Protein backbone atom coordinates (compact mmCIF):
# COMPACT_ATOMS: atom_id res chain seq x y z
CA UNK A 1 0.00 0.00 0.00
CA UNK A 2 1.25 3.47 -0.82
CA UNK A 3 0.36 6.82 0.69
CA UNK A 4 -1.77 9.00 -1.60
CA UNK A 5 0.17 11.02 -4.16
CA UNK A 6 1.12 14.40 -2.75
CA UNK A 7 0.82 13.28 0.88
CA UNK A 8 3.64 12.34 3.25
CA UNK A 9 4.08 10.56 6.53
CA UNK A 10 5.89 12.66 9.08
CA UNK A 11 8.01 10.02 10.78
CA UNK A 12 9.41 10.16 14.33
CA UNK A 13 12.82 11.24 12.98
CA UNK A 14 11.28 14.42 11.63
CA UNK A 15 8.76 15.16 14.34
CA UNK A 16 11.26 17.03 16.47
CA UNK A 17 11.45 19.70 13.78
CA UNK A 18 7.67 20.11 13.80
CA UNK A 19 7.62 20.32 17.58
CA UNK A 20 10.37 22.94 17.48
CA UNK A 21 8.38 25.07 15.04
CA UNK A 22 5.24 24.70 17.12
CA UNK A 23 7.12 25.72 20.26
CA UNK A 24 8.76 28.74 18.64
CA UNK A 25 5.41 29.90 17.24
CA UNK A 26 3.56 29.27 20.47
CA UNK A 27 6.08 31.18 22.56
CA UNK A 28 6.50 34.13 20.22
CA UNK A 29 2.81 34.52 19.49
CA UNK A 30 1.64 34.00 23.06
CA UNK A 31 3.97 36.79 24.18
CA UNK A 32 2.11 39.08 21.79
CA UNK A 33 -1.23 37.87 23.12
CA UNK A 34 -2.15 35.80 20.06
CA UNK A 35 -4.39 32.86 21.02
CA UNK A 36 -4.31 29.50 19.28
CA UNK A 37 -7.49 28.43 17.51
CA UNK A 38 -8.32 25.04 15.94
CA UNK A 39 -11.13 24.89 13.40
CA UNK A 40 -12.51 21.82 11.59
CA UNK A 41 -10.70 20.52 8.55
CA UNK A 42 -13.98 20.17 6.64
CA UNK A 43 -16.28 23.10 5.88
CA UNK A 44 -19.17 23.83 3.53
CA UNK A 45 -17.73 24.31 0.05
CA UNK A 46 -19.70 27.54 -0.13
CA UNK A 47 -17.42 29.13 2.50
CA UNK A 48 -14.35 28.91 0.29
CA UNK A 49 -16.21 29.90 -2.86
CA UNK A 50 -17.53 33.02 -1.19
CA UNK A 51 -14.23 34.05 0.35
CA UNK A 52 -11.36 32.97 -1.87
CA UNK A 53 -13.04 34.02 -5.10
CA UNK A 54 -14.58 32.17 -8.02
CA UNK A 55 -11.84 32.84 -10.53
CA UNK A 56 -8.85 31.90 -8.42
CA UNK A 57 -6.71 28.80 -8.98
CA UNK A 58 -7.76 27.34 -5.65
CA UNK A 59 -11.46 27.42 -6.43
CA UNK A 60 -11.08 26.54 -10.09
CA UNK A 61 -8.93 23.49 -9.89
CA UNK A 62 -7.36 22.79 -6.51
CA UNK A 63 -10.14 21.89 -4.09
CA UNK A 64 -10.87 18.51 -2.56
CA UNK A 65 -14.64 18.62 -2.71
CA UNK A 66 -17.17 15.83 -2.17
CA UNK A 67 -20.74 15.16 -1.18
CA UNK A 68 -21.24 13.44 2.17
CA UNK A 69 -23.88 10.76 2.91
CA UNK A 70 -26.53 13.45 3.34
CA UNK A 71 -25.53 15.14 0.11
CA UNK A 72 -23.92 18.16 1.77
CA UNK A 73 -21.25 19.70 -0.42
CA UNK A 74 -18.07 19.65 1.63
CA UNK A 75 -14.46 20.72 1.04
CA UNK A 76 -11.22 19.90 2.84
CA UNK A 77 -9.92 23.36 3.75
CA UNK A 78 -7.38 24.67 1.22
CA UNK A 79 -6.22 27.47 3.54
CA UNK A 80 -6.87 28.85 7.01
CA UNK A 81 -8.20 32.39 6.78
CA UNK A 82 -11.68 31.55 5.47
CA UNK A 83 -12.23 29.04 8.28
CA UNK A 84 -11.00 31.50 10.92
CA UNK A 85 -13.29 34.19 9.55
CA UNK A 86 -16.17 31.71 9.68
CA UNK A 87 -15.35 30.68 13.25
CA UNK A 88 -15.03 34.35 14.23
CA UNK A 89 -18.53 35.03 12.94
CA UNK A 90 -20.16 31.77 14.14
CA UNK A 91 -18.86 32.24 17.69
CA UNK A 92 -19.36 36.02 17.70
CA UNK A 93 -15.78 36.51 18.83
CA UNK A 94 -16.10 40.20 17.93
CA UNK A 95 -18.55 40.69 20.79
CA UNK A 96 -16.05 39.34 23.32
CA UNK A 97 -13.16 41.59 22.42
CA UNK A 98 -12.81 44.38 19.85
CA UNK A 99 -9.42 43.05 18.78
CA UNK A 100 -8.94 39.32 18.32
CA UNK A 101 -5.43 38.03 17.73
CA UNK A 102 -5.56 34.41 16.59
CA UNK A 103 -3.08 31.83 15.33
CA UNK A 104 -3.34 28.31 13.93
CA UNK A 105 -1.24 25.44 12.68
CA UNK A 106 -2.68 22.56 10.71
CA UNK A 107 -3.01 20.61 7.47
CA UNK A 108 -4.42 22.17 4.29
CA UNK A 109 -5.43 20.40 1.09
CA UNK A 110 -4.99 21.43 -2.52
CA UNK A 111 -5.11 19.28 -5.61
CA UNK A 112 -1.88 20.40 -7.27
CA UNK A 113 0.95 18.73 -9.13
CA UNK A 114 3.24 17.44 -6.37
CA UNK A 115 6.86 18.59 -6.50
CA UNK A 116 9.52 19.84 -4.09
CA UNK A 117 7.76 22.23 -1.69
CA UNK A 118 4.34 21.50 -3.17
CA UNK A 119 2.11 18.78 -1.76
CA UNK A 120 -1.56 17.94 -1.79
CA UNK A 121 -1.70 17.79 1.97
CA UNK A 122 0.60 20.41 3.43
CA UNK A 123 0.72 22.47 6.61
CA UNK A 124 0.34 26.13 7.33
CA UNK A 125 1.14 28.17 10.37
CA UNK A 126 -0.90 31.36 10.25
CA UNK A 127 -1.98 34.37 12.25
CA UNK A 128 -4.95 36.72 11.91
CA UNK A 129 -5.37 40.04 13.66
CA UNK A 130 -9.04 41.03 13.49
CA UNK A 131 -10.53 44.38 14.45
CA UNK A 132 -8.07 47.10 13.44
CA UNK A 133 -7.65 49.03 10.20
CA UNK A 134 -4.55 50.81 11.46
CA UNK A 135 -1.15 50.34 9.79
CA UNK A 136 0.23 49.40 13.21
CA UNK A 137 -1.68 46.10 12.92
CA UNK A 138 -0.05 45.38 9.54
CA UNK A 139 3.34 46.10 11.04
CA UNK A 140 2.81 43.94 14.12
CA UNK A 141 1.71 41.07 11.90
CA UNK A 142 4.67 41.36 9.52
CA UNK A 143 7.10 41.77 12.41
CA UNK A 144 5.79 38.53 13.92
CA UNK A 145 6.43 36.60 10.70
CA UNK A 146 9.94 37.99 10.76
CA UNK A 147 10.41 37.23 14.49
CA UNK A 148 9.43 33.60 13.90
CA UNK A 149 11.45 33.11 10.71
CA UNK A 150 14.53 34.65 12.31
CA UNK A 151 14.56 31.90 14.92
CA UNK A 152 14.41 29.20 12.26
CA UNK A 153 16.47 30.45 9.32
CA UNK A 154 19.32 32.79 8.61
CA UNK A 155 18.00 36.23 7.76
CA UNK A 156 19.97 36.34 4.51
CA UNK A 157 17.93 33.37 3.28
CA UNK A 158 14.70 35.29 2.81
CA UNK A 159 13.33 38.67 1.78
CA UNK A 160 10.02 40.42 2.35
CA UNK A 161 8.29 41.76 -0.74
CA UNK A 162 5.48 44.18 -0.17
CA UNK A 163 2.91 46.11 -2.19
CA UNK A 164 -0.28 48.06 -1.78
CA UNK A 165 -3.17 46.86 -3.89
CA UNK A 166 -5.46 49.68 -2.67
CA UNK A 167 -9.16 49.29 -2.01
CA UNK A 168 -11.81 47.72 -4.21
CA UNK A 169 -12.86 50.96 -5.98
CA UNK A 170 -9.26 51.86 -6.77
CA UNK A 171 -8.61 48.41 -8.13
CA UNK A 172 -11.78 48.39 -10.24
CA UNK A 173 -10.77 51.65 -11.92
CA UNK A 174 -7.29 50.33 -12.54
CA UNK A 175 -8.59 47.04 -13.86
CA UNK A 176 -10.52 48.75 -16.67
CA UNK A 177 -7.36 50.55 -17.79
CA UNK A 178 -5.24 47.43 -17.54
CA UNK A 179 -7.72 45.40 -19.60
CA UNK A 180 -7.73 48.12 -22.28
CA UNK A 181 -3.96 48.05 -22.43
CA UNK A 182 -3.58 44.26 -22.43
CA UNK A 183 -6.21 43.73 -25.12
CA UNK A 184 -3.83 45.44 -27.53
CA UNK A 185 -1.26 42.72 -26.89
CA UNK A 186 -3.66 39.83 -26.44
CA UNK A 187 -1.99 37.62 -29.04
CA UNK A 188 1.44 37.99 -27.49
CA UNK A 189 0.40 37.05 -23.96
CA UNK A 190 1.04 33.59 -22.50
CA UNK A 191 -2.01 31.33 -22.37
CA UNK A 192 -2.63 31.67 -18.64
CA UNK A 193 -2.59 35.44 -18.85
CA UNK A 194 -4.82 35.41 -21.92
CA UNK A 195 -7.41 33.42 -19.96
CA UNK A 196 -7.16 35.81 -17.07
CA UNK A 197 -7.79 39.05 -18.96
CA UNK A 198 -11.45 39.37 -18.12
CA UNK A 199 -11.88 37.35 -14.95
CA UNK A 200 -8.69 37.56 -12.98
CA UNK A 201 -6.93 40.49 -14.61
CA UNK A 202 -4.70 41.60 -11.75
CA UNK A 203 -3.15 38.17 -11.33
CA UNK A 204 -1.53 38.73 -14.73
CA UNK A 205 0.78 41.19 -12.95
CA UNK A 206 2.63 38.41 -11.16
CA UNK A 207 3.06 36.23 -14.22
CA UNK A 208 6.28 34.25 -14.52
CA UNK A 209 6.22 34.48 -18.32
CA UNK A 210 9.05 36.70 -19.57
CA UNK A 211 7.28 37.98 -22.68
CA UNK A 212 4.18 38.99 -20.65
CA UNK A 213 6.46 40.60 -18.06
CA UNK A 214 8.00 42.70 -20.82
CA UNK A 215 4.56 43.81 -22.03
CA UNK A 216 3.71 44.80 -18.49
CA UNK A 217 6.66 47.16 -18.12
CA UNK A 218 4.82 49.81 -20.13
CA UNK A 219 1.35 49.00 -18.77
CA UNK A 220 -0.55 51.43 -16.49
CA UNK A 221 0.61 51.15 -12.88
CA UNK A 222 -1.72 50.29 -10.00
CA UNK A 223 0.17 52.73 -7.80
CA UNK A 224 -1.05 55.74 -9.78
CA UNK A 225 -4.66 54.75 -9.05
CA UNK A 226 -4.26 54.69 -5.29
CA UNK A 227 -5.86 57.45 -3.20
CA UNK A 228 -3.87 59.62 -0.85
CA UNK A 229 -5.06 57.70 2.20
CA UNK A 230 -4.13 54.34 0.65
CA UNK A 231 -0.66 55.66 -0.12
CA UNK A 232 -0.30 57.04 3.40
CA UNK A 233 -1.25 53.68 4.92
CA UNK A 234 1.36 51.94 2.80
CA UNK A 235 4.08 54.52 3.45
CA UNK A 236 3.53 54.24 7.21
CA UNK A 237 3.95 50.47 7.05
CA UNK A 238 7.19 50.86 5.06
CA UNK A 239 8.61 53.51 7.39
CA UNK A 240 8.13 51.31 10.42
CA UNK A 241 9.62 48.29 8.68
CA UNK A 242 12.70 50.39 8.02
CA UNK A 243 12.83 51.42 11.67
CA UNK A 244 12.53 47.77 12.67
CA UNK A 245 15.39 46.89 10.40
CA UNK A 246 13.26 44.39 8.49
CA UNK A 247 14.65 44.26 4.97
CA UNK A 248 11.99 44.59 2.29
CA UNK A 249 11.56 45.22 -1.38
CA UNK A 250 8.57 47.04 -2.83
CA UNK A 251 7.21 44.90 -5.65
CA UNK A 252 4.53 46.74 -7.64
CA UNK A 253 3.59 43.52 -9.42
CA UNK A 254 2.84 41.57 -6.27
CA UNK A 255 -0.79 40.44 -6.30
CA UNK A 256 -1.98 37.70 -3.98
CA UNK A 257 -3.83 34.71 -5.41
CA UNK A 258 -6.86 35.17 -3.19
CA UNK A 259 -9.60 37.70 -3.82
CA UNK A 260 -10.13 38.96 -0.31
CA UNK A 261 -7.01 41.06 0.09
CA UNK A 262 -6.81 44.88 -0.02
CA UNK A 263 -4.19 47.53 0.79
CA UNK A 264 -1.10 45.77 2.14
CA UNK A 265 -0.12 42.55 0.37
CA UNK A 266 3.15 40.80 1.05
CA UNK A 267 5.15 37.66 0.53
CA UNK A 268 8.33 36.39 2.09
CA UNK A 269 10.46 34.66 -0.50
CA UNK A 270 13.61 32.64 -0.41
CA UNK A 271 16.24 32.53 -3.12
CA UNK A 272 16.72 28.83 -2.67
CA UNK A 273 13.63 27.01 -3.87
CA UNK A 274 13.26 28.02 -7.54
CA UNK A 275 9.56 27.87 -8.38
CA UNK A 276 8.24 27.15 -4.89
CA UNK A 277 10.05 30.12 -3.36
CA UNK A 278 7.28 31.78 -1.37
CA UNK A 279 7.35 30.66 2.23
CA UNK A 280 4.90 33.19 3.63
CA UNK A 281 1.98 35.02 2.07
CA UNK A 282 -0.32 37.52 3.66
CA UNK A 283 -2.03 40.87 3.68
CA UNK A 284 -4.94 42.96 4.78
CA UNK A 285 -8.51 41.82 4.18
CA UNK A 286 -11.00 44.43 5.35
CA UNK A 287 -14.11 43.13 3.60
CA UNK A 288 -13.98 39.38 4.15
CA UNK A 289 -15.86 39.22 7.45
CA UNK A 290 -18.68 41.36 6.11
CA UNK A 291 -18.74 39.44 2.83
CA UNK A 292 -19.33 36.24 4.84
CA UNK A 293 -22.28 37.73 6.69
CA UNK A 294 -20.47 39.11 9.74
CA UNK A 295 -20.03 42.70 10.91
CA UNK A 296 -17.83 45.18 9.09
CA UNK A 297 -14.50 44.26 10.64
CA UNK A 298 -11.08 44.85 9.11
CA UNK A 299 -8.30 42.29 9.47
CA UNK A 300 -4.75 41.41 8.49
CA UNK A 301 -2.80 38.15 8.59
CA UNK A 302 -0.40 35.70 6.95
CA UNK A 303 0.28 32.01 6.44
CA UNK A 304 3.63 30.24 6.31
CA UNK A 305 3.97 26.96 4.38
CA UNK A 306 5.74 24.68 6.83
CA UNK A 307 7.03 22.06 4.38
CA UNK A 308 8.87 24.80 2.46
CA UNK A 309 10.21 26.24 5.68
CA UNK A 310 11.46 22.85 6.80
CA UNK A 311 13.32 22.25 3.53
CA UNK A 312 15.29 25.42 4.30
CA UNK A 313 15.83 24.83 7.99
CA UNK A 314 17.20 21.32 7.73
CA UNK A 315 20.79 22.39 8.15
CA UNK A 316 20.16 24.83 10.96
CA UNK A 317 18.21 22.66 13.37
CA UNK A 318 19.29 19.06 13.67
CA UNK A 319 16.75 16.32 13.62
CA UNK A 320 18.36 13.73 15.86
CA UNK A 321 15.77 12.40 18.19
CA UNK A 322 16.88 11.67 21.71
CA UNK A 323 17.09 7.97 22.41
CA UNK A 324 16.76 6.57 25.89
CA UNK A 325 19.45 7.42 28.42
CA UNK A 326 18.80 4.45 30.64
CA UNK A 327 17.99 0.99 29.35
CA UNK A 328 16.40 -1.44 31.78
CA UNK A 329 17.34 -5.08 31.32
CA UNK A 330 14.97 -7.39 33.10
CA UNK A 331 14.76 -11.10 33.87
CA UNK A 332 12.08 -13.02 35.79
CA UNK A 333 9.42 -10.44 35.21
CA UNK A 334 6.92 -12.51 37.23
CA UNK A 335 8.87 -11.92 40.41
CA UNK A 336 9.94 -8.38 39.69
CA UNK A 337 7.07 -6.01 40.20
CA UNK A 338 9.61 -3.77 41.92
CA UNK A 339 10.33 -2.65 38.33
CA UNK A 340 7.38 -0.25 38.52
CA UNK A 341 8.89 1.47 41.55
CA UNK A 342 12.15 1.90 39.65
CA UNK A 343 10.29 3.40 36.70
CA UNK A 344 8.50 5.80 39.04
CA UNK A 345 11.85 7.11 40.26
CA UNK A 346 13.07 7.69 36.68
CA UNK A 347 9.83 9.43 35.84
CA UNK A 348 10.14 11.61 38.92
CA UNK A 349 13.60 12.79 37.83
CA UNK A 350 12.48 13.06 34.18
CA UNK A 351 15.16 10.74 32.85
CA UNK A 352 14.33 9.17 29.50
CA UNK A 353 14.44 5.40 29.75
CA UNK A 354 13.38 2.30 27.88
CA UNK A 355 12.25 -0.97 29.38
CA UNK A 356 13.29 -4.13 27.56
CA UNK A 357 10.18 -5.98 26.42
CA UNK A 358 11.81 -9.09 25.05
CA UNK A 359 12.28 -12.32 26.87
CA UNK A 360 15.92 -12.69 25.85
CA UNK A 361 18.80 -13.35 28.20
CA UNK A 362 20.55 -10.50 30.00
CA UNK A 363 23.61 -10.53 27.72
CA UNK A 364 21.39 -9.93 24.71
CA UNK A 365 19.47 -7.19 26.50
CA UNK A 366 22.69 -5.39 27.46
CA UNK A 367 23.86 -5.67 23.86
CA UNK A 368 20.64 -3.99 22.82
CA UNK A 369 21.36 -1.14 25.26
CA UNK A 370 24.76 -0.70 23.56
CA UNK A 371 23.15 -0.65 20.13
CA UNK A 372 20.68 2.01 21.19
CA UNK A 373 23.56 4.12 22.54
CA UNK A 374 22.13 4.28 26.03
CA UNK A 375 24.41 5.66 28.72
CA UNK A 376 23.46 3.30 31.48
CA UNK A 377 21.92 -0.15 31.64
CA UNK A 378 20.04 -0.97 34.82
CA UNK A 379 20.08 -4.72 35.30
CA UNK A 380 17.46 -6.55 37.26
CA UNK A 381 18.27 -10.26 36.99
CA UNK A 382 17.55 -13.30 39.21
CA UNK A 383 20.41 -12.49 41.61
CA UNK A 384 19.44 -8.88 41.98
CA UNK A 385 15.83 -9.76 42.65
CA UNK A 386 16.78 -12.32 45.29
CA UNK A 387 19.11 -9.83 47.00
CA UNK A 388 16.82 -6.80 46.60
CA UNK A 389 19.55 -5.08 44.67
CA UNK A 390 20.11 -3.63 41.21
CA UNK A 391 23.17 -3.51 38.95
CA UNK A 392 24.14 -0.25 37.28
CA UNK A 393 26.31 -0.70 34.21
CA UNK A 394 27.94 2.31 32.53
CA UNK A 395 28.00 1.30 28.91
CA UNK A 396 30.85 3.45 27.68
CA UNK A 397 33.36 2.48 30.36
CA UNK A 398 31.71 -0.89 31.03
CA UNK A 399 32.14 -0.22 34.75
CA UNK A 400 29.39 -1.66 36.88
CA UNK A 401 28.31 -1.76 40.46
CA UNK A 402 25.50 -3.42 42.37
CA UNK A 403 23.63 -1.40 44.94
CA UNK A 404 20.72 -2.09 47.23
CA UNK A 405 17.46 -1.21 45.59
CA UNK A 406 16.47 1.07 48.45
CA UNK A 407 19.49 3.26 47.58
CA UNK A 408 18.53 3.67 43.93
CA UNK A 409 16.62 6.89 44.47
CA UNK A 410 19.71 8.50 46.05
CA UNK A 411 21.85 7.29 43.16
CA UNK A 412 19.50 8.69 40.50
CA UNK A 413 19.18 11.95 42.38
CA UNK A 414 22.95 12.24 42.47
CA UNK A 415 23.12 11.63 38.70
CA UNK A 416 20.51 14.26 38.06
CA UNK A 417 22.02 16.92 40.32
CA UNK A 418 25.42 16.41 38.73
CA UNK A 419 23.90 16.43 35.23
CA UNK A 420 25.43 13.07 34.47
CA UNK A 421 22.30 11.99 32.62
P1 LIG B 1 2.10 29.26 -4.77
O1 LIG B 1 2.13 30.47 -5.63
O2 LIG B 1 3.46 28.71 -4.46
O3 LIG B 1 1.16 28.20 -5.28
P2 LIG B 1 0.05 30.30 -3.09
O4 LIG B 1 -0.03 31.74 -3.45
O5 LIG B 1 -0.93 29.37 -3.69
O6 LIG B 1 1.54 29.75 -3.36
P3 LIG B 1 -0.90 30.81 -0.42
O7 LIG B 1 -2.28 30.43 -0.72
O8 LIG B 1 -0.56 32.23 -0.24
O9 LIG B 1 0.08 30.16 -1.53
O10 LIG B 1 -0.39 29.98 0.86
C1 LIG B 1 0.61 30.47 1.76
C2 LIG B 1 1.80 29.55 1.76
O11 LIG B 1 1.44 28.20 1.89
C3 LIG B 1 2.63 29.58 0.49
O12 LIG B 1 3.48 30.68 0.47
C4 LIG B 1 3.38 28.29 0.58
O13 LIG B 1 4.50 28.42 1.44
C5 LIG B 1 2.38 27.37 1.22
N1 LIG B 1 1.73 26.53 0.20
C6 LIG B 1 0.72 26.84 -0.63
N2 LIG B 1 0.38 25.79 -1.39
C7 LIG B 1 1.20 24.76 -1.02
C8 LIG B 1 1.35 23.40 -1.43
N3 LIG B 1 0.55 22.85 -2.35
N4 LIG B 1 2.29 22.64 -0.82
C9 LIG B 1 3.10 23.16 0.12
N5 LIG B 1 3.01 24.43 0.54
C10 LIG B 1 2.08 25.22 -0.01
MG1 LIG C 1 -0.89 27.98 -5.23
PDB file of N, CA, C and O in Angstrom, residues 3 7-11 14:
ATOM      1  N   UNK A   3       1.094   5.621   0.268  1.00  0.00           N
ATOM      2  CA  UNK A   3       0.358   6.821   0.695  1.00  0.00           C
ATOM      3  C   UNK A   3      -0.165   7.511  -0.563  1.00  0.00           C
ATOM      4  O   UNK A   3       0.397   7.345  -1.648  1.00  0.00           O
ATOM      5  N   UNK A   7       0.895  13.278  -0.593  1.00  0.00           N
ATOM      6  CA  UNK A   7       0.824  13.279   0.878  1.00  0.00           C
ATOM      7  C   UNK A   7       2.085  12.616   1.426  1.00  0.00           C
ATOM      8  O   UNK A   7       2.760  11.880   0.701  1.00  0.00           O
ATOM      9  N   UNK A   8       2.395  12.881   2.671  1.00  0.00           N
ATOM     10  CA  UNK A   8       3.640  12.342   3.247  1.00  0.00           C
ATOM     11  C   UNK A   8       3.427  11.967   4.694  1.00  0.00           C
ATOM     12  O   UNK A   8       2.710  12.659   5.417  1.00  0.00           O
ATOM     13  N   UNK A   9       4.066  10.872   5.108  1.00  0.00           N
ATOM     14  CA  UNK A   9       4.081  10.558   6.531  1.00  0.00           C
ATOM     15  C   UNK A   9       5.154  11.413   7.179  1.00  0.00           C
ATOM     16  O   UNK A   9       6.244  11.549   6.632  1.00  0.00           O
ATOM     17  N   UNK A  10       4.854  11.961   8.316  1.00  0.00           N
ATOM     18  CA  UNK A  10       5.895  12.659   9.078  1.00  0.00           C
ATOM     19  C   UNK A  10       6.356  11.667  10.141  1.00  0.00           C
ATOM     20  O   UNK A  10       5.635  11.374  11.094  1.00  0.00           O
ATOM     21  N   UNK A  11       7.542  11.107   9.925  1.00  0.00           N
ATOM     22  CA  UNK A  11       8.010  10.022  10.779  1.00  0.00           C
ATOM     23  C   UNK A  11       8.667  10.561  12.052  1.00  0.00           C
ATOM     24  O   UNK A  11       9.020  11.739  12.115  1.00  0.00           O
ATOM     25  N   UNK A  14      11.495  13.050  12.074  1.00  0.00           N
ATOM     26  CA  UNK A  14      11.282  14.421  11.631  1.00  0.00           C
ATOM     27  C   UNK A  14      10.419  15.213  12.612  1.00  0.00           C
ATOM     28  O   UNK A  14      10.331  16.424  12.533  1.00  0.00           O
TER      29      UNK A  14
END
